[in-house]
């Protein structure tokens, strides 16, 4: 039977396919990018530019191998390791217990569960005994959970309390089979909850972000520009004397316009930030693509308990910052005295004994028994209390000993038998227990829940008349308030009758017996975090499952609710059938209903209960008028938290969510950027997770700071590569039209490696500012600021080239050279077409434009630290500027001849001594310099009767001199050698060099000024102020100055909303 089931359902395995090394490489290099690069690589190698071809080949192979074997494949192996479960389990087969591999487990198998931190092999229902499991990897809840068997009752239903999940850790197993619990396998393999987690890791929720959506449009613009350039190259304006040269020109143009490094640079910036988040901020990041999105957050949704309030943890028990503080008993529909307990922060035995004595002596028996029994706390074999920390705190104060089915008082004179447990029901919002007192045999039902729910289900006659006033006063004081109700059952009920009693019957006819008060302590740094977010124009709201008054109190303490403004609480009026929403001032006892639209209440912030939120969510027009004033959402269930997040997203806002896991997981997944304050593996359902500094709320500020810096860096690298595409192709096109000119071969290597890789990497090294500024960076690729940052350096670079070339052409010593026509250079010798005056100017201008653009785009501004702190880019920038002006201002040298600037024949030949560089040259370094003066010698040799079929070109074998016997101008003459250079050269006159240097310095200074004083200075500030006024007109000006209205959150370039950003599953 097991074999048949396995044949039908498959093995109990989660198979994540990981291709082999060869298959991974084949798959990687089948991508269009690599195919395109290979076309260029082999075309260059078979034509003449073998060095460029080899460089492209090495770059392509190294990037592909690194990505495939060191990024993609290791990630696949990690996921496979997560999915695999190598263990054995004991199952009942053919009436006997046998041990089998977990992979052979099938549906319907009865499994004997081992403990000792072993992993459960499948999803299953507990049928005998009980388990204590750690489900943190699935739910995010850090505290262990007890799993109980399904009741033998006609009303029994299978709930989460009865189901254990695959991959969770079993801490304790207790039951009839060798002392172990039994469960029936209900799901195996990929159908388990663990399989769903693996699917989420494999296929995470993706987010469409503005610059990602606009990239195709940008590529369309570049393609149109590329087509224009190709048309020019194939037109009569350009004659390269070879169709192969024209083909390579077109191929080069495509690579220059559609640089594959553009998307790589964005990923590079995100990866650097992700590593910095992990290393410096202890924030784990599973989806680096969400980092720049976090930089656009305009609204943060916070859970309260364990997020804003404390979350103290030790070993298996994680506290929610809610210490049991006091009880208020109720007898005969009247409140008794408030009984205070001493805080037990360090497990002090004396304090524990004192509290236990207070419980015994002063707490009435009914409420005392409720404290001891109405919970789901259990104990491990070492005595550790396991369960919800609110209940753990209560049990510790009560001091009773917990057995398997019994509870014993500290003195031993009282004991209770647990007859039936009522698990917490999200719909009822209650939990409970049925116990029998061993001394009196009395059967009692205790129900615990929110004080509103207890009031609703208890008999009206048992509720004190001042119940609302007392509970609301406690909630306003920041207490988490629970109510307790009880009733007696006939003592002669049989176990089966008790098991068959429905929950409705058990929760009817109750009497209120008291209130439980838990201290809701604020994390010390929560107010600081909210203050920082407000400075950053980020609106914060609380979305909690707690009471609205407690939420308001905590909101005021942390600063989410403004102290100087009133707040109105909205709730659906009792008895209105869910149709009438009433607003009142919670600070005024018995106050009249308020009209939130009235002028007198126009500056009030708003809080809503679950019923009020659901009412508003179903009435769009009513919600539209007030949603900007909502700051507290109370009594929210997990699905309500998701709806709150999605509503804000529907208003075109970038929404962040911060919670401690568990019932926040849905909201964390729905948000654009979710941060789980949890160390648990379940944080994998959230893009970001941290447990730093006691799960500090300041990690939210750190995440947004890094996100803004990353977004600014992404836009900076984008601008660089667009400037690269336009400037490079324009300068090259000018040279081709002017005389089929090219640039020196080492210019290409320097540009693609030294700038395109090294310097762009240094751009990503800038860290964020210490504080959030009052606006967010732009995320649009086509916005005014982004386009200005591209157009200005491009236009000024071209103007600098035009001015420098015009100055060059006016020099008396200038001689134009068209290498293909004037000295009859072969088309395949493209690397020598840079031996002229014009190409040297173009090369310096191009490198200078790219280096300067990369540098000024790394200016800190308001999102990144001052650029002086980025020593890497300062070092690279200084090296490049020094090298460029050295090339321009110094006499001929071997270094000059590597880049063919101020180079002559003598030093070009000497550059051959630079063995490595010369060996990697396709003919320039170590060869003759084919400057304009060669044209003089060719004309003289033709006149002298040179009658060979090929035109003469200088060769190193003859020291680059014309053949002996030819009457040509001596090499020493000024027509051939000038300005201290020997032989054909492109050396500039000293005065001209300084004139060009002044032009280039002016270009540098103008671009620095433009970024510092226009893009990041007074002009952009003026535009932001104008935009802010527009946003206020659009969103309204509610609660001016409090930081709680949406009009405060302007962007660097665009409106506060992001209409192009949405979740895509």
Coordinates of N, CA and C in Angstrom, one line a residue, residues 95-275:
X95 N 1.6 -3.2 11.0 CA 1.4 -3.4 12.4 C 2.7 -3.4 13.2
X96 N 3.8 -3.0 12.6 CA 5.1 -3.0 13.4 C 5.8 -1.7 13.1
X97 N 6.6 -1.2 14.1 CA 7.3 0.0 13.9 C 8.6 -0.3 13.2
X98 N 8.9 0.5 12.2 CA 10.1 0.4 11.5 C 10.7 1.7 11.1
X99 N 12.0 1.7 11.0 CA 12.7 3.0 10.7 C 13.1 3.1 9.2
X100 N 12.7 4.2 8.6 CA 12.8 4.3 7.2 C 13.4 5.7 6.9
X101 N 14.0 5.9 5.7 CA 14.5 7.3 5.4 C 13.2 8.2 5.2
X102 N 13.4 9.5 5.6 CA 12.3 10.4 5.5 C 11.7 10.5 4.1
X103 N 12.6 10.3 3.1 CA 12.1 10.4 1.7 C 11.1 9.3 1.3
X104 N 11.1 8.1 2.1 CA 10.1 7.1 1.8 C 8.8 7.2 2.5
X105 N 8.6 8.3 3.3 CA 7.4 8.5 4.0 C 6.3 8.8 3.0
X106 N 5.1 8.3 3.3 CA 4.0 8.5 2.4 C 2.8 9.0 3.1
X107 N 1.8 9.6 2.4 CA 0.6 10.1 3.0 C -0.1 8.9 3.8
X108 N -0.6 9.3 5.0 CA -1.3 8.3 5.8 C -0.4 7.5 6.8
X109 N 0.9 7.7 6.7 CA 1.8 7.0 7.6 C 1.6 7.6 9.0
X110 N 1.7 6.7 10.0 CA 1.7 7.1 11.4 C 3.1 7.2 11.8
X111 N 3.5 8.4 12.3 CA 4.9 8.6 12.6 C 5.1 8.8 14.1
X112 N 6.1 8.2 14.6 CA 6.5 8.4 16.0 C 7.6 9.5 16.0
X113 N 7.2 10.6 16.6 CA 8.0 11.8 16.5 C 9.1 11.8 17.6
X114 N 10.3 11.9 17.1 CA 11.5 12.1 18.0 C 11.7 13.5 18.4
X115 N 12.3 13.7 19.6 CA 12.6 15.1 20.0 C 14.1 15.3 20.0
X116 N 14.5 16.3 20.7 CA 16.0 16.6 20.8 C 16.4 17.4 19.6
X117 N 15.5 18.4 19.2 CA 15.8 19.4 18.1 C 15.9 18.7 16.8
X118 N 15.1 17.6 16.6 CA 15.1 16.9 15.3 C 14.0 17.6 14.5
X119 N 14.2 17.5 13.1 CA 13.3 18.1 12.2 C 12.1 17.2 11.9
X120 N 10.9 17.7 11.8 CA 9.8 16.9 11.4 C 9.8 16.6 10.0
X121 N 9.6 15.4 9.6 CA 9.7 15.0 8.2 C 8.6 15.3 7.3
X122 N 7.4 15.7 7.8 CA 6.2 15.9 7.0 C 5.3 16.8 7.7
X123 N 4.2 17.3 7.0 CA 3.1 17.9 7.7 C 2.2 16.8 8.2
X124 N 1.7 17.0 9.5 CA 0.8 15.9 10.0 C 0.0 16.4 11.1
X125 N -1.0 15.6 11.5 CA -1.9 15.9 12.5 C -1.6 15.0 13.7
X126 N -1.4 15.6 14.9 CA -1.1 14.9 16.1 C -2.3 14.1 16.6
X127 N -2.1 12.8 16.8 CA -3.2 12.0 17.2 C -3.1 11.4 18.6
X128 N -1.9 11.4 19.1 CA -1.6 10.9 20.4 C -0.4 11.7 21.0
X129 N -0.5 12.1 22.3 CA 0.6 12.8 22.9 C 0.6 14.2 22.6
X130 N 1.7 14.9 22.8 CA 1.8 16.3 22.5 C 3.2 16.6 22.1
X131 N 3.4 17.7 21.4 CA 4.7 18.2 20.9 C 4.9 19.6 21.3
X132 N 6.2 20.0 21.5 CA 6.6 21.4 21.6 C 7.5 21.6 20.4
X133 N 7.1 22.5 19.5 CA 7.9 22.7 18.3 C 8.2 24.2 18.1
X134 N 9.3 24.4 17.4 CA 9.7 25.8 17.1 C 9.4 26.0 15.6
X135 N 8.4 26.8 15.4 CA 7.9 27.0 14.0 C 8.4 28.3 13.4
X136 N 9.4 28.9 14.0 CA 9.9 30.2 13.6 C 10.2 30.3 12.1
X137 N 10.7 29.2 11.5 CA 11.1 29.3 10.1 C 9.9 29.4 9.2
X138 N 8.7 29.0 9.7 CA 7.5 29.1 8.9 C 6.6 30.3 9.2
X139 N 6.6 30.7 10.4 CA 5.6 31.8 10.8 C 6.3 33.0 11.3
X140 N 7.6 32.9 11.7 CA 8.2 34.1 12.2 C 8.0 34.3 13.7
X141 N 7.1 33.5 14.3 CA 6.9 33.6 15.8 C 8.1 32.9 16.4
X142 N 8.8 33.7 17.3 CA 10.0 33.1 17.8 C 9.8 32.1 19.0
X143 N 8.6 32.2 19.6 CA 8.4 31.3 20.8 C 7.9 29.9 20.3
X144 N 8.4 28.9 21.0 CA 7.9 27.5 20.7 C 6.4 27.4 20.9
X145 N 5.8 26.4 20.2 CA 4.4 26.2 20.2 C 4.1 24.8 20.6
X146 N 3.0 24.6 21.4 CA 2.6 23.3 21.8 C 1.6 22.7 20.9
X147 N 1.8 21.5 20.4 CA 0.8 20.9 19.5 C 0.1 19.7 20.3
X148 N -1.2 19.8 20.2 CA -2.0 18.8 21.0 C -2.8 17.9 20.1
X149 N -3.2 16.7 20.5 CA -4.0 15.8 19.7 C -5.4 16.3 19.4
X150 N -6.0 15.8 18.4 CA -7.4 16.2 18.1 C -8.3 15.6 19.1
X151 N -9.3 16.3 19.6 CA -10.2 15.8 20.6 C -11.1 14.7 20.0
X152 N -11.4 13.8 20.9 CA -12.4 12.8 20.5 C -13.8 13.3 20.8
X153 N -14.3 14.1 19.9 CA -15.6 14.8 20.1 C -16.3 15.0 18.8
X154 N -17.6 15.0 18.9 CA -18.4 15.2 17.6 C -18.3 16.7 17.1
X155 N -17.8 17.6 18.0 CA -17.6 19.0 17.6 C -16.2 19.3 17.3
X156 N -15.3 18.3 17.3 CA -13.9 18.5 17.2 C -13.6 18.9 15.7
X157 N -12.7 19.9 15.6 CA -12.2 20.3 14.3 C -10.7 20.3 14.3
X158 N -10.1 20.1 13.2 CA -8.6 20.1 13.1 C -8.2 21.6 12.9
X159 N -7.4 22.1 13.9 CA -6.9 23.5 13.8 C -5.4 23.4 13.8
X160 N -4.8 24.6 13.7 CA -3.3 24.7 13.7 C -2.7 24.2 14.9
X161 N -3.5 24.1 16.0 CA -3.0 23.6 17.3 C -2.8 22.1 17.2
X162 N -3.4 21.5 16.2 CA -3.3 20.0 16.0 C -2.3 19.6 14.9
X163 N -1.8 20.6 14.1 CA -1.0 20.3 13.0 C 0.4 20.7 13.2
X164 N 1.3 19.8 13.0 CA 2.8 20.0 13.0 C 3.3 20.1 11.5
X165 N 4.3 20.9 11.3 CA 4.7 21.2 9.9 C 6.1 20.7 9.7
X166 N 6.3 20.2 8.4 CA 7.6 19.7 8.0 C 8.7 20.8 8.2
X167 N 9.9 20.3 8.6 CA 11.0 21.2 8.7 C 11.1 22.0 10.1
X168 N 10.0 22.0 10.8 CA 10.0 22.6 12.1 C 10.8 21.7 13.1
X169 N 11.3 22.4 14.1 CA 12.2 21.7 15.1 C 11.3 21.2 16.3
X170 N 11.4 19.9 16.5 CA 10.7 19.3 17.7 C 11.6 19.4 18.9
X171 N 11.2 20.2 19.9 CA 11.9 20.4 21.1 C 11.6 19.3 22.1
X172 N 10.3 18.9 22.1 CA 9.9 17.9 23.1 C 8.7 17.1 22.5
X173 N 8.8 15.8 22.7 CA 7.8 14.9 22.2 C 7.4 14.0 23.4
X174 N 6.1 14.0 23.7 CA 5.6 13.3 24.8 C 4.3 12.5 24.4
X175 N 4.3 11.2 24.7 CA 3.2 10.4 24.3 C 3.3 8.9 24.6
X176 N 2.4 8.1 24.1 CA 2.3 6.7 24.5 C 3.3 5.8 23.9
X177 N 3.8 6.1 22.7 CA 4.8 5.2 22.0 C 6.2 5.4 22.5
X178 N 6.7 4.6 23.4 CA 8.0 4.8 24.0 C 8.2 6.3 24.5
X179 N 7.1 6.8 25.0 CA 7.1 8.2 25.6 C 7.1 9.3 24.5
X180 N 6.8 8.9 23.2 CA 6.8 9.9 22.1 C 5.4 10.0 21.6
X181 N 5.2 11.2 21.0 CA 3.9 11.5 20.4 C 3.8 10.9 19.0
X182 N 2.5 10.7 18.5 CA 2.3 10.2 17.2 C 1.5 11.2 16.4
X183 N 1.9 11.2 15.1 CA 1.1 12.0 14.1 C 0.9 11.3 12.8
X184 N -0.1 11.7 12.1 CA -0.5 11.1 10.8 C 0.0 12.0 9.7
X185 N 0.8 11.5 8.8 CA 1.3 12.4 7.7 C 0.1 12.8 6.8
X186 N 0.0 14.1 6.6 CA -1.1 14.7 5.8 C -0.6 15.4 4.5
X187 N 0.7 15.7 4.5 CA 1.3 16.3 3.3 C 2.8 16.0 3.3
X188 N 3.3 15.6 2.1 CA 4.7 15.3 1.9 C 5.3 16.1 0.8
X189 N 6.6 16.1 0.7 CA 7.3 16.7 -0.4 C 7.0 18.2 -0.6
X190 N 6.8 18.6 -1.8 CA 6.6 20.0 -2.2 C 5.2 20.5 -1.7
X191 N 4.3 19.6 -1.3 CA 3.0 20.0 -0.9 C 3.0 20.4 0.6
X192 N 4.1 20.3 1.3 CA 4.1 20.7 2.7 C 4.3 22.2 2.8
X193 N 4.1 22.7 4.0 CA 4.3 24.1 4.3 C 5.7 24.5 4.0
X194 N 6.6 23.6 4.3 CA 8.0 23.8 4.0 C 8.3 24.0 2.5
X195 N 7.5 23.2 1.7 CA 7.6 23.3 0.2 C 7.2 24.6 -0.2
X196 N 6.1 25.2 0.4 CA 5.6 26.5 0.0 C 6.7 27.6 0.3
X197 N 7.4 27.4 1.5 CA 8.5 28.3 1.8 C 9.6 28.3 0.7
X198 N 9.9 27.1 0.3 CA 11.0 27.0 -0.7 C 10.5 27.6 -2.0
X199 N 9.2 27.5 -2.4 CA 8.7 28.1 -3.6 C 8.8 29.6 -3.4
X200 N 8.5 30.2 -2.2 CA 8.6 31.6 -2.0 C 10.1 32.1 -2.2
X201 N 11.0 31.3 -1.8 CA 12.4 31.6 -2.0 C 12.8 31.6 -3.5
X202 N 12.3 30.5 -4.2 CA 12.6 30.4 -5.6 C 11.9 31.4 -6.5
X203 N 10.7 31.8 -6.1 CA 9.9 32.7 -6.9 C 9.4 33.8 -6.0
X204 N 10.2 34.7 -5.5 CA 9.8 35.8 -4.6 C 8.9 36.8 -5.3
X205 N 8.1 37.5 -4.4 CA 7.3 38.6 -4.9 C 8.2 39.6 -5.6
X206 N 7.9 39.9 -6.8 CA 8.7 40.9 -7.5 C 8.0 42.3 -7.5
X207 N 8.8 43.3 -7.6 CA 8.3 44.7 -7.5 C 8.7 45.4 -8.8
X208 N 7.7 46.1 -9.4 CA 8.0 46.9 -10.6 C 8.4 48.3 -10.0
X209 N 9.6 48.7 -10.3 CA 10.1 50.0 -9.8 C 10.2 50.9 -11.0
X210 N 10.1 52.2 -10.8 CA 10.0 53.1 -11.8 C 11.2 53.0 -12.8
X211 N 12.4 53.0 -12.3 CA 13.5 53.0 -13.2 C 13.7 51.7 -14.0
X212 N 13.2 50.6 -13.4 CA 13.2 49.4 -14.1 C 12.2 49.4 -15.2
X213 N 11.0 50.0 -14.9 CA 10.0 50.1 -15.9 C 10.4 51.1 -17.1
X214 N 11.2 52.1 -16.7 CA 11.5 53.0 -17.8 C 12.8 52.6 -18.6
X215 N 13.5 51.6 -18.1 CA 14.6 51.2 -18.9 C 14.3 50.8 -20.4
X216 N 13.2 50.0 -20.6 CA 12.9 49.7 -22.0 C 12.7 51.0 -22.9
X217 N 12.1 52.0 -22.3 CA 11.9 53.3 -23.0 C 13.3 53.9 -23.3
X218 N 14.1 53.9 -22.3 CA 15.5 54.4 -22.5 C 16.2 53.7 -23.6
X219 N 16.1 52.4 -23.6 CA 16.7 51.5 -24.6 C 16.1 51.9 -26.0
X220 N 14.9 52.2 -26.1 CA 14.2 52.5 -27.3 C 14.9 53.8 -27.8
X221 N 15.1 54.8 -27.0 CA 15.7 56.1 -27.4 C 17.1 55.8 -27.8
X222 N 17.8 55.0 -27.1 CA 19.2 54.7 -27.5 C 19.2 53.9 -28.8
X223 N 18.3 53.0 -29.1 CA 18.2 52.3 -30.3 C 17.9 53.3 -31.5
X224 N 17.1 54.2 -31.3 CA 16.8 55.2 -32.3 C 18.1 56.0 -32.6
X225 N 18.8 56.4 -31.6 CA 20.1 57.1 -31.8 C 21.1 56.2 -32.5
X226 N 21.1 55.0 -32.1 CA 22.0 54.0 -32.7 C 21.7 53.9 -34.2
X227 N 20.4 53.8 -34.6 CA 20.1 53.6 -36.0 C 20.5 54.9 -36.8
X228 N 20.4 56.1 -36.1 CA 20.8 57.3 -36.8 C 22.3 57.2 -37.1
X229 N 23.1 56.8 -36.1 CA 24.6 56.7 -36.2 C 24.9 55.7 -37.3
X230 N 24.3 54.6 -37.3 CA 24.6 53.5 -38.3 C 24.3 54.0 -39.7
X231 N 23.2 54.8 -39.8 CA 22.9 55.4 -41.1 C 24.0 56.4 -41.6
X232 N 24.5 57.1 -40.6 CA 25.6 58.0 -41.0 C 26.9 57.2 -41.4
X233 N 27.2 56.1 -40.7 CA 28.4 55.3 -41.1 C 28.2 54.7 -42.4
X234 N 27.0 54.4 -42.8 CA 26.8 53.7 -44.1 C 26.5 54.7 -45.2
X235 N 26.5 55.9 -44.9 CA 26.2 57.0 -45.9 C 27.5 57.4 -46.6
X236 N 27.4 58.2 -47.7 CA 28.6 58.8 -48.4 C 29.4 59.7 -47.5
X237 N 28.9 60.1 -46.3 CA 29.7 61.0 -45.4 C 30.9 60.2 -44.9
X238 N 30.8 58.9 -44.8 CA 31.9 58.1 -44.2 C 32.4 57.1 -45.3
X239 N 33.7 57.0 -45.5 CA 34.2 56.1 -46.4 C 35.4 55.4 -45.7
X240 N 35.2 54.1 -45.2 CA 36.2 53.4 -44.5 C 36.9 52.4 -45.4
X241 N 36.6 52.4 -46.7 CA 37.4 51.7 -47.7 C 37.3 50.2 -47.5
X242 N 36.3 49.7 -46.7 CA 36.2 48.3 -46.5 C 34.8 48.0 -45.8
X243 N 34.1 47.0 -46.4 CA 32.8 46.7 -45.8 C 33.0 46.0 -44.4
X244 N 34.2 45.4 -44.2 CA 34.4 44.8 -42.9 C 34.6 45.8 -41.8
X245 N 35.3 46.9 -42.2 CA 35.5 48.0 -41.3 C 34.2 48.7 -41.0
X246 N 33.3 48.8 -42.0 CA 32.0 49.4 -41.7 C 31.2 48.5 -40.8
X247 N 31.3 47.2 -41.0 CA 30.6 46.2 -40.2 C 31.0 46.4 -38.7
X248 N 32.3 46.4 -38.5 CA 32.8 46.6 -37.2 C 32.4 47.9 -36.5
X249 N 32.4 48.9 -37.4 CA 31.9 50.2 -36.9 C 30.5 50.1 -36.3
X250 N 29.6 49.5 -37.1 CA 28.2 49.3 -36.7 C 28.2 48.5 -35.4
X251 N 28.9 47.4 -35.4 CA 28.9 46.5 -34.2 C 29.4 47.3 -33.0
X252 N 30.4 48.0 -33.2 CA 30.9 48.9 -32.0 C 29.9 49.8 -31.6
X253 N 29.2 50.4 -32.5 CA 28.1 51.4 -32.1 C 27.0 50.8 -31.3
X254 N 26.6 49.6 -31.7 CA 25.6 48.9 -30.9 C 26.1 48.6 -29.5
X255 N 27.4 48.2 -29.3 CA 27.9 47.9 -28.0 C 28.0 49.1 -27.2
X256 N 28.4 50.2 -27.8 CA 28.5 51.5 -27.1 C 27.2 52.1 -26.6
X257 N 26.2 52.0 -27.5 CA 24.9 52.5 -27.1 C 24.2 51.7 -26.1
X258 N 24.3 50.3 -26.3 CA 23.5 49.4 -25.4 C 24.5 48.7 -24.6
X259 N 25.2 49.5 -23.8 CA 26.3 48.9 -22.9 C 25.7 47.8 -22.0
X260 N 26.2 46.6 -22.0 CA 25.8 45.6 -21.0 C 26.2 45.9 -19.6
X261 N 27.1 46.9 -19.4 CA 27.5 47.3 -18.1 C 26.5 48.1 -17.4
X262 N 25.5 48.7 -18.1 CA 24.5 49.5 -17.5 C 23.7 48.8 -16.4
X263 N 23.0 47.7 -16.8 CA 22.3 47.0 -15.7 C 23.2 46.3 -14.7
X264 N 24.4 45.9 -15.2 CA 25.4 45.4 -14.2 C 25.7 46.4 -13.1
X265 N 25.9 47.6 -13.5 CA 26.3 48.7 -12.6 C 25.2 48.9 -11.5
X266 N 24.0 48.8 -11.9 CA 22.9 48.9 -10.9 C 22.9 47.7 -9.9
X267 N 23.1 46.5 -10.5 CA 23.2 45.4 -9.6 C 24.4 45.5 -8.7
X268 N 25.5 46.0 -9.2 CA 26.7 46.2 -8.4 C 26.4 47.1 -7.2
X269 N 25.8 48.2 -7.5 CA 25.4 49.1 -6.4 C 24.6 48.5 -5.3
X270 N 23.6 47.7 -5.8 CA 22.7 47.1 -4.8 C 23.4 46.0 -4.0
X271 N 24.3 45.3 -4.7 CA 25.1 44.2 -4.0 C 26.0 44.8 -2.9
X272 N 26.7 45.9 -3.3 CA 27.6 46.6 -2.3 C 26.8 47.0 -1.1
X273 N 25.6 47.6 -1.4 CA 24.8 48.1 -0.2 C 24.3 46.9 0.6
X274 N 23.9 45.8 -0.1 CA 23.4 44.6 0.7 C 24.5 44.1 1.6
X275 N 25.8 44.1 1.1 CA 26.9 43.6 2.0 C 27.1 44.6 3.1

